[in-house]
Coordinates of C-alpha atoms and ligand atoms in Angstrom, one line a residue:
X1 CA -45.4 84.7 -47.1
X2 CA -47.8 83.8 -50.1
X3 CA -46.7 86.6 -51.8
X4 CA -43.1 86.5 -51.4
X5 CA -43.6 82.9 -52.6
X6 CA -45.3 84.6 -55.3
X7 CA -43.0 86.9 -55.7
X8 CA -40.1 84.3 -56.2
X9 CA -41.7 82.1 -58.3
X10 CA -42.2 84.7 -61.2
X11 CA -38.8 86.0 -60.7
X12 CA -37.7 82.1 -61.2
X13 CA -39.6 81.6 -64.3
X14 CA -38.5 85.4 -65.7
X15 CA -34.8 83.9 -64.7
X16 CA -35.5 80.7 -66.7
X17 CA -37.2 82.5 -69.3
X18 CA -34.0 84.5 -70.3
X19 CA -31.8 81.7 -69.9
X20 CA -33.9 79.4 -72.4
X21 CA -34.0 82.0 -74.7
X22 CA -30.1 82.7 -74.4
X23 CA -29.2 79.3 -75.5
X24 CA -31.9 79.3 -77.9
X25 CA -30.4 82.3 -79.7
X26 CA -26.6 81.0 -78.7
X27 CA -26.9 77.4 -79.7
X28 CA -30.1 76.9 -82.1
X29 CA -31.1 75.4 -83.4
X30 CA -31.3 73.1 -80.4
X31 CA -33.8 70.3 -79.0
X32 CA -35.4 70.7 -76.1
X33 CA -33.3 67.7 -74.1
X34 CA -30.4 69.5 -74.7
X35 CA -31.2 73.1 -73.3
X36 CA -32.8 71.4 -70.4
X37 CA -29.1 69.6 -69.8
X38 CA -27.2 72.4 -70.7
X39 CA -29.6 74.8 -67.8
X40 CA -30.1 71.4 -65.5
X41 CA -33.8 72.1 -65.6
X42 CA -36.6 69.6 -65.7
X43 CA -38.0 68.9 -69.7
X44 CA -41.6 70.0 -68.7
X45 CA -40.0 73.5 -67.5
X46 CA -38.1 73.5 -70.7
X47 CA -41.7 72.5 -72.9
X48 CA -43.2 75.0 -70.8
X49 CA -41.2 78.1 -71.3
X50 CA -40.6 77.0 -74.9
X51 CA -44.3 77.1 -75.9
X52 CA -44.7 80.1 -74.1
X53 CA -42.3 81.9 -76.7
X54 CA -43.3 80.3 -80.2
X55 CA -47.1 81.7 -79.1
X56 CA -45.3 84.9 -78.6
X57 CA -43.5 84.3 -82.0
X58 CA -39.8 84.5 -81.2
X59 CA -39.2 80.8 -81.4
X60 CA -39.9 78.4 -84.0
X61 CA -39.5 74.8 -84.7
X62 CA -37.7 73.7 -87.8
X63 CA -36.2 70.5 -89.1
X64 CA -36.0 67.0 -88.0
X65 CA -33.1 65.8 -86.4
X66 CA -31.4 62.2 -85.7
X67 CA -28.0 61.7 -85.5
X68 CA -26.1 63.3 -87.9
X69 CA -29.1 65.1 -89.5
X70 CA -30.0 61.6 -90.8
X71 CA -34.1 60.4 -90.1
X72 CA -32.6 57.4 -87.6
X73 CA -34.0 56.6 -84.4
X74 CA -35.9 59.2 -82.1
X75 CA -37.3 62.4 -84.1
X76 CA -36.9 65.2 -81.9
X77 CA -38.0 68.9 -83.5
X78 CA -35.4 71.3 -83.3
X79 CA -35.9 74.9 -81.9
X80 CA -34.5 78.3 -83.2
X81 CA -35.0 82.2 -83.2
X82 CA -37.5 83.4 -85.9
X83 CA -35.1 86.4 -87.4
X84 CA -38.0 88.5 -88.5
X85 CA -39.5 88.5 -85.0
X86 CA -37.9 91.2 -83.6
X87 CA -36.0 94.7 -84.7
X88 CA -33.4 96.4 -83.5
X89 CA -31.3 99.7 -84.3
X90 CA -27.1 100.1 -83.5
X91 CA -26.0 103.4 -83.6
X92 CA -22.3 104.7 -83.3
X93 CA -21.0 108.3 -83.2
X94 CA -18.2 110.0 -82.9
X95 CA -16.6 113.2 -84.1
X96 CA -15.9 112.3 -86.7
X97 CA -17.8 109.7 -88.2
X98 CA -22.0 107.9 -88.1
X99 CA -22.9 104.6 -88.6
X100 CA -26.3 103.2 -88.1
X101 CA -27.8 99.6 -88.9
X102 CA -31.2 98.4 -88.9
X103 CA -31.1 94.4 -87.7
X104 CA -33.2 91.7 -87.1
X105 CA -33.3 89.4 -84.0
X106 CA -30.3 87.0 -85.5
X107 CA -28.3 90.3 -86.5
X108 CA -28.6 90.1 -90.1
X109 CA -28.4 94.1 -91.2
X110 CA -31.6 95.2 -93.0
X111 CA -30.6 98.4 -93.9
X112 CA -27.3 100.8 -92.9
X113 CA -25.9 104.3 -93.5
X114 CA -22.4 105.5 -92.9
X115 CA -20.7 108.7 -93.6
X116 CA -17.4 110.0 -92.4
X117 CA -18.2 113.9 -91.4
X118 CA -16.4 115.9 -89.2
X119 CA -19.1 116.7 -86.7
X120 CA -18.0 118.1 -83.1
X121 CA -21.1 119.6 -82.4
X122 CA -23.0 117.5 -80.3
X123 CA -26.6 118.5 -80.7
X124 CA -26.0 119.1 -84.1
X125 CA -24.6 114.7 -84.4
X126 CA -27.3 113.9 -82.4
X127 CA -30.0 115.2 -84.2
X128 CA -28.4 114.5 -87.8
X129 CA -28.4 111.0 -86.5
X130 CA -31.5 110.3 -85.6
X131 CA -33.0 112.1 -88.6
X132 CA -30.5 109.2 -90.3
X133 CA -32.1 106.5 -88.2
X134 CA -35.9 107.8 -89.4
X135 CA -34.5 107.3 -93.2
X136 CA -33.1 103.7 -92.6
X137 CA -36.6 103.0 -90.8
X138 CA -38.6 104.9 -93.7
X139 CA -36.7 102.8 -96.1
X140 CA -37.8 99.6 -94.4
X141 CA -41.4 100.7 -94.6
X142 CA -40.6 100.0 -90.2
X143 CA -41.5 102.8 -87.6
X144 CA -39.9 103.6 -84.1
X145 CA -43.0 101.0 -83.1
X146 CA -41.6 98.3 -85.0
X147 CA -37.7 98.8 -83.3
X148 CA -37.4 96.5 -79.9
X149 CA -34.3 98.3 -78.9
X150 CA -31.7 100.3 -80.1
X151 CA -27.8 101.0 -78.3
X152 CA -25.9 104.1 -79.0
X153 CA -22.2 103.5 -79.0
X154 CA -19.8 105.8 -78.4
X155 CA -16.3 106.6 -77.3
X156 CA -15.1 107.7 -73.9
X157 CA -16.6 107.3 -70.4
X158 CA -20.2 106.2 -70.2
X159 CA -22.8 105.4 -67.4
X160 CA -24.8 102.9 -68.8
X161 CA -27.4 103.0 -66.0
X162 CA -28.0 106.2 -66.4
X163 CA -27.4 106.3 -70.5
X164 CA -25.2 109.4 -70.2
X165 CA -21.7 109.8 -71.8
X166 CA -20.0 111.3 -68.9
X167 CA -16.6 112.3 -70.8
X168 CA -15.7 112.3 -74.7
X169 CA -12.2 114.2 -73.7
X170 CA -11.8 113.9 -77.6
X171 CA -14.6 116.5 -79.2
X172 CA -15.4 118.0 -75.3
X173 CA -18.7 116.0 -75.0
X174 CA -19.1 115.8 -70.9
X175 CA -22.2 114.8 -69.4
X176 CA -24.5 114.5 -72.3
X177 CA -27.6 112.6 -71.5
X178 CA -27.6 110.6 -74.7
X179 CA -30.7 108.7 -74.0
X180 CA -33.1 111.1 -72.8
X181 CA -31.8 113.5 -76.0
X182 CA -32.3 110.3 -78.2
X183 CA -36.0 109.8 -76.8
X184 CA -36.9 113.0 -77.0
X185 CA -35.7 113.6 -80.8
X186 CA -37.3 110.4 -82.4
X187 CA -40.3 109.9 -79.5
X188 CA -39.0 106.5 -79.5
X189 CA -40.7 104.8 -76.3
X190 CA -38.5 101.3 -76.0
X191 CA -35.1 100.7 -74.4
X192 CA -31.9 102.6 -75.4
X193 CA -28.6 101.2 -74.1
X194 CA -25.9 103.6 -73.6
X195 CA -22.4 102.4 -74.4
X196 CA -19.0 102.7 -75.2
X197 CA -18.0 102.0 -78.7
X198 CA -15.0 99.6 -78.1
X199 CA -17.3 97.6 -75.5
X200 CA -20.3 97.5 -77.8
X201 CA -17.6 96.2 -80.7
X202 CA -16.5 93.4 -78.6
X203 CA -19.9 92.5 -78.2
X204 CA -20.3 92.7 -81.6
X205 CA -17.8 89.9 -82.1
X206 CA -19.6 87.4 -79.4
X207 CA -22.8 87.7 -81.4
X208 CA -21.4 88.0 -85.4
X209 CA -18.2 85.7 -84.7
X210 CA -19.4 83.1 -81.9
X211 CA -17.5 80.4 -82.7
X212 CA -14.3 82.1 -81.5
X213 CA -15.4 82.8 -78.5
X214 CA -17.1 80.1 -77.8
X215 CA -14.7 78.2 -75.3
X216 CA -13.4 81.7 -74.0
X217 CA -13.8 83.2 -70.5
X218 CA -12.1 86.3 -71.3
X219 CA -10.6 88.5 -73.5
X220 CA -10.1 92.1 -74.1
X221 CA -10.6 94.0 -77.5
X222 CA -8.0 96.3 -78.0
X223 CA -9.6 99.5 -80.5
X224 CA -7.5 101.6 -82.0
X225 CA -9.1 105.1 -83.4
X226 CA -8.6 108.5 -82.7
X227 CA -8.1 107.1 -79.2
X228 CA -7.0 103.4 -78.0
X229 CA -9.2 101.4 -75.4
X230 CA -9.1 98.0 -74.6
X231 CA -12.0 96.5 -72.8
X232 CA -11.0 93.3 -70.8
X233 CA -14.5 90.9 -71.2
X234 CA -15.9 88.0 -69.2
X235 CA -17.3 85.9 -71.0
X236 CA -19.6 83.5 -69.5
X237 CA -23.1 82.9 -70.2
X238 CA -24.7 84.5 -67.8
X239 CA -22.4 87.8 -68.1
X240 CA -20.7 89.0 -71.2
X241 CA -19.5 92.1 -69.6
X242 CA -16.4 94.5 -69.4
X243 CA -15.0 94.2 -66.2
X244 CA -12.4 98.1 -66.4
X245 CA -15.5 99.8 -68.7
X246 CA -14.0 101.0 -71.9
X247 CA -9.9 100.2 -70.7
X248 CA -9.2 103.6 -71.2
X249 CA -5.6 102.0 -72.2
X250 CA -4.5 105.2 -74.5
X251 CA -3.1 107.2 -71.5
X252 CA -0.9 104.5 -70.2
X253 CA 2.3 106.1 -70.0
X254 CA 5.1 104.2 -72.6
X255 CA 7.8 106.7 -72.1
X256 CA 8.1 109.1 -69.3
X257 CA 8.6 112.8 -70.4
X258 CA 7.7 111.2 -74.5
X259 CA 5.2 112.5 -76.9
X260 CA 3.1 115.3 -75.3
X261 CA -0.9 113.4 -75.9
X262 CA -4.1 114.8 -76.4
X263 CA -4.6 114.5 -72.5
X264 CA -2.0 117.3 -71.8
X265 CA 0.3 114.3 -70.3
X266 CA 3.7 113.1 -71.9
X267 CA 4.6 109.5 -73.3
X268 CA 1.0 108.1 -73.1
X269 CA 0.4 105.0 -75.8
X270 CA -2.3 107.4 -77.6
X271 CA 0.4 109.6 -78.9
X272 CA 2.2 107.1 -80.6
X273 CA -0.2 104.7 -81.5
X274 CA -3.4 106.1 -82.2
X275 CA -5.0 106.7 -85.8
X276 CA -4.5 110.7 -84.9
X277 CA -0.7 110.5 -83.6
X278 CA 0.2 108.5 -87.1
X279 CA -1.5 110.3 -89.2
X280 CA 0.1 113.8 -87.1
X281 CA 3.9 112.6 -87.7
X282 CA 3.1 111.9 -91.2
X283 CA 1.8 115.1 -91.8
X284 CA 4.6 116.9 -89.6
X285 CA 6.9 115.2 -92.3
X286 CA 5.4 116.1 -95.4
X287 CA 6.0 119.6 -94.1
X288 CA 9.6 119.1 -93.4
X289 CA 9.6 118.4 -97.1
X290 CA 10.1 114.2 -96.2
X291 CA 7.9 111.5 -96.9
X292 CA 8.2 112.2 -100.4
X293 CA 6.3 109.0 -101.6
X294 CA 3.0 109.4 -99.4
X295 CA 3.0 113.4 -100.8
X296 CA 2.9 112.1 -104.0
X297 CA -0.3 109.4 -102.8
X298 CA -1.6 112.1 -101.4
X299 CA -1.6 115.3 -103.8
X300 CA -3.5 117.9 -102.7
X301 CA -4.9 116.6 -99.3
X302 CA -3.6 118.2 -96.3
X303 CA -3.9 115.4 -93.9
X304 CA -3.7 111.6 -95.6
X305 CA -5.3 108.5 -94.5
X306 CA -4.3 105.7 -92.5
X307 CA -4.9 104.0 -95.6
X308 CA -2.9 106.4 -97.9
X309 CA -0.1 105.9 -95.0
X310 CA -0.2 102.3 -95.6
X311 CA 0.4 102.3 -99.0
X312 CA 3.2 104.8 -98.6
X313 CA 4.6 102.3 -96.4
X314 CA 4.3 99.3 -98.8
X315 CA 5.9 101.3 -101.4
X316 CA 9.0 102.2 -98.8
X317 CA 8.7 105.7 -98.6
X318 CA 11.5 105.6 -95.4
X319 CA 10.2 108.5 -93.3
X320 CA 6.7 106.5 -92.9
X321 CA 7.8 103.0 -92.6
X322 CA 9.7 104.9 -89.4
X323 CA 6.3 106.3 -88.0
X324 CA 4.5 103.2 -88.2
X325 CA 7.1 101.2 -87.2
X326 CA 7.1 103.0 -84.1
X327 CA 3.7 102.8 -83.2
X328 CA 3.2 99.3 -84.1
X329 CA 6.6 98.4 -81.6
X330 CA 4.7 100.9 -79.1
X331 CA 1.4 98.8 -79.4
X332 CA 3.0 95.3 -78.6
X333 CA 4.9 96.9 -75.7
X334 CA 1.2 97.8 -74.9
X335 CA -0.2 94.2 -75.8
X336 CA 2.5 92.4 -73.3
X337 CA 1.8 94.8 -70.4
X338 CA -1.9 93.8 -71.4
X339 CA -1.8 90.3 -71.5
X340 CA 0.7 90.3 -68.1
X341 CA -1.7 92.0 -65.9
X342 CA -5.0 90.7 -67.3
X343 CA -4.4 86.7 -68.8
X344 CA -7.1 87.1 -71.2
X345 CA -8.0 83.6 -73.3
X346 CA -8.0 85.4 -76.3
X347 CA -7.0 89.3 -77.5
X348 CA -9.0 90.6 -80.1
X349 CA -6.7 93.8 -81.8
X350 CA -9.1 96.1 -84.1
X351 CA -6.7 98.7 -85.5
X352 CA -6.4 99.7 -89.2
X353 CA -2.4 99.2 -89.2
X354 CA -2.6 95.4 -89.2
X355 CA -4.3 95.1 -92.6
X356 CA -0.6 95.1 -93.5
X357 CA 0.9 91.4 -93.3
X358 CA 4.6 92.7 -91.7
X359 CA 2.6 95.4 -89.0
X360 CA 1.3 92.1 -87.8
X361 CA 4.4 90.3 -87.4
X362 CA 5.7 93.4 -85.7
X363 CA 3.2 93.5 -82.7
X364 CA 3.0 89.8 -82.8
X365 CA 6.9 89.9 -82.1
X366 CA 7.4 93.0 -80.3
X367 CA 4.6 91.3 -77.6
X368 CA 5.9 88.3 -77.3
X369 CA 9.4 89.0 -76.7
X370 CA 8.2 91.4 -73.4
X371 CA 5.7 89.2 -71.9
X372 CA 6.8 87.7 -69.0
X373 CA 7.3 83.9 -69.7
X374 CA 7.2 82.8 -65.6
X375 CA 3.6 83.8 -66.1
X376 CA 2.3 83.9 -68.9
X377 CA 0.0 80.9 -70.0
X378 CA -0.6 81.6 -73.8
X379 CA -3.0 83.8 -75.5
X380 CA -4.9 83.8 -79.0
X381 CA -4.2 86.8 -81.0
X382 CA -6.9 87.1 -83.5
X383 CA -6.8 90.5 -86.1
X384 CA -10.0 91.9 -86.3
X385 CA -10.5 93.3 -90.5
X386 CA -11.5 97.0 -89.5
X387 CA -14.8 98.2 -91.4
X388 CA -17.0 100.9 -91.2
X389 CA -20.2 99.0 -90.0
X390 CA -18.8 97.2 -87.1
X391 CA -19.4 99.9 -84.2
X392 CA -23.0 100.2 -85.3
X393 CA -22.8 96.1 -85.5
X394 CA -21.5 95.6 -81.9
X395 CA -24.0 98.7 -80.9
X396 CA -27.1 96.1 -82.8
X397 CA -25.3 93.4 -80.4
X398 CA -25.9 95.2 -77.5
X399 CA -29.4 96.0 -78.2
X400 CA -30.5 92.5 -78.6
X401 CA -28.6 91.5 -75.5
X402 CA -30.2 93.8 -73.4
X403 CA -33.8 92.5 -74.6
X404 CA -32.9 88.8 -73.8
X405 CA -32.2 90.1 -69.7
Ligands
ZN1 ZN1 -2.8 110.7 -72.6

């Protein structure tokens, strides 16, 4: 019985350890009243577990504070995350693209690569990348001792207990045992989170944008690349977590017997909406001898850009303001089934089409008009601006989340 009490009472204090150290790194700076109301545990516990960590290093005081930042009344000494305390690495791969960032404990990128290389070979990716991930370190004068966790992001079907991508239908990847392969190339020693790259974006978002997520319980990230997922999160403090893994979304049907996809199935989203079925119709017109404006943006490449597309599109060129019409109407089709079968708080759309103002008025408009208005209770569409870090960002995010278990 002693040491089950045992037992329990340093799985209690591991429990309130994380906790105060969540709302430390979520709400600091903070005084110590305030995380013991917001945990309901006693201010000695609080003083306690709080000591514990600024001996370790991780936590710091800083500041005075009385109300309104002003020196009035009680002085209580705020708490917060020292930044340089810890280090962490966010990796994401795909195909046809690396990014990798170097953070520190508040998520402030040190260092970061990026390049856009066709790469389908997966032991060849992995090992350019971690050779990558050595050169950001080097840089930093850091070393794989220095890094407290790192998080490989990447698309398809993942097993995070087990760190393997179990499917990438995309470049063929099937059971690749990303963290074992990772360890073993680098002789890193610390934890490595497997994870899908649209998850490990929307966690990107709770860490890097909190304050829109703040007073949300849920909300999926809709991700549209090569492929479209659309993770559906909850978000409360204890569990930030997908709830349908990536939301492999891209291979709901739209239209029966429609566009053959990539998944040898007909009419699926991901063959009208995704980055590759765009950019396919574009380049299935400029060989019919149409789209004469985005030939002319494009010259001499073979296959444009969404970005090329987009300014085709601004400038009129007919043929492609009918291709991305399409797959914008297709995607709020998508958003409204979304939204009626999940109620999210918030959805979070990541998809290079909506840097154009009317492609957002489109989606906005095509979803709202097929949402079904006996049950829908409102949603906050927010457009997330697409860049080139923010897989390896999110990836960071789930790195430093892991470490705070
Ligand atoms: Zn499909």
């Amino acid at each position: 019985m002693q040491i089950e009490h045992g037992s329990n009472s340093l799985r209690a204090k591991i429990t309130n350890q994380s906790a105060i150290l969540k709302i430390i790194y979520y709400f600091g700076p903070i005084k110590r009243a305030d995380i013991a109301d917001r945990l309901d545990l006693t201010l000695p516990t609080i003083t306690t577990n709080v000591n514990d960590m600024i001996a370790e290093g991780i936590v710091r005081e800083t500041g005075i504070c009385g109300a309104d930042g002003k020196r009035v009344g009680r002085k209580a000494r705020l708490v917060e995350i020292v930044p340089q305390a810890r280090h962490f690495i966010g990796i994401e791969i795909t195909g046809t693209r690396r990014a990798i960032c170097v953070v520190d404990y508040c998520g402030k990128v040190l260092e970061s690569y990026y390049d856009s290389e066709h790469c389908v070979d997966y032991e060849e990716n992995i090992r350019k990348t971690c050779g990558i991930a050595e050169a950001c370190l080097s840089r930093l004068h850091l070393s794989w001792q220095d890094i407290y966790g790192v998080c490989i992001g990447l698309p398809g079907v993942v097993d995070r207990a087990e760190g393997i991508l179990k499917v990438h239908p995309g470049n063929q990847w099937i059971n690749k045992n990303i963290r074992a392969d990772f360890k073993q190339l680098t002789g890193y020693e610390g934890d490595v989170a497997v994870e899908n790259n649209a998850c490990a974006r929307a966690s990107g978002v709770k860490l890097y944008r909190r304050e829109l997520l703040s007073d949300v319980q849920s909300f999926v990230y809709l991700f549209v690349d090569r492929g479209i997922a659309c993770p559906l999160i909850v978000n409360s403090f204890h569990y930030t977590e997908s709830v349908v893994g990536a939301g492999e979304v891209g291979h709901m049907v739209m239209e029966p017997g429609g566009a053959r996809c990539s998944c040898g199935n007909d009419g699926c989203l991901e063959a009208y909406s995704s980055d590759r079925a765009v950019i396919d119709r574009c380049v299935e017109a400029m060989a019919d001898g149409k789209a004469s404006v985005l030939r002319e943006i494009c010259k001499e490449d073979q296959r444009p850009s969404i970005a090329q597309i987009l300014a085709a599109q601004k400038a009129g060129d007919p043929q492609v303001c009918r291709i991305v019409e399409k797959a914008v109407y297709t995607l709020g089709i998508a958003v409204a089934n979304i939204v009626n079968f999940t109620s999210p708080d918030t959805i979070l759309i990541d998809c290079k089409l909506f840097s154009e103002e009317e492609n957002r008025k489109l989606i906005l408009d095509t979803a709202r008009k097929n949402l079904c208005n006996k049950t829908y209770r409102g949603v906050q569409s927010v457009f997330v601006e697409p860049s080139n870090d923010s897989g390896a960002k999110g990836a960071a995010a789930v790195a430093i989340n892991m470490c705070m278990q």
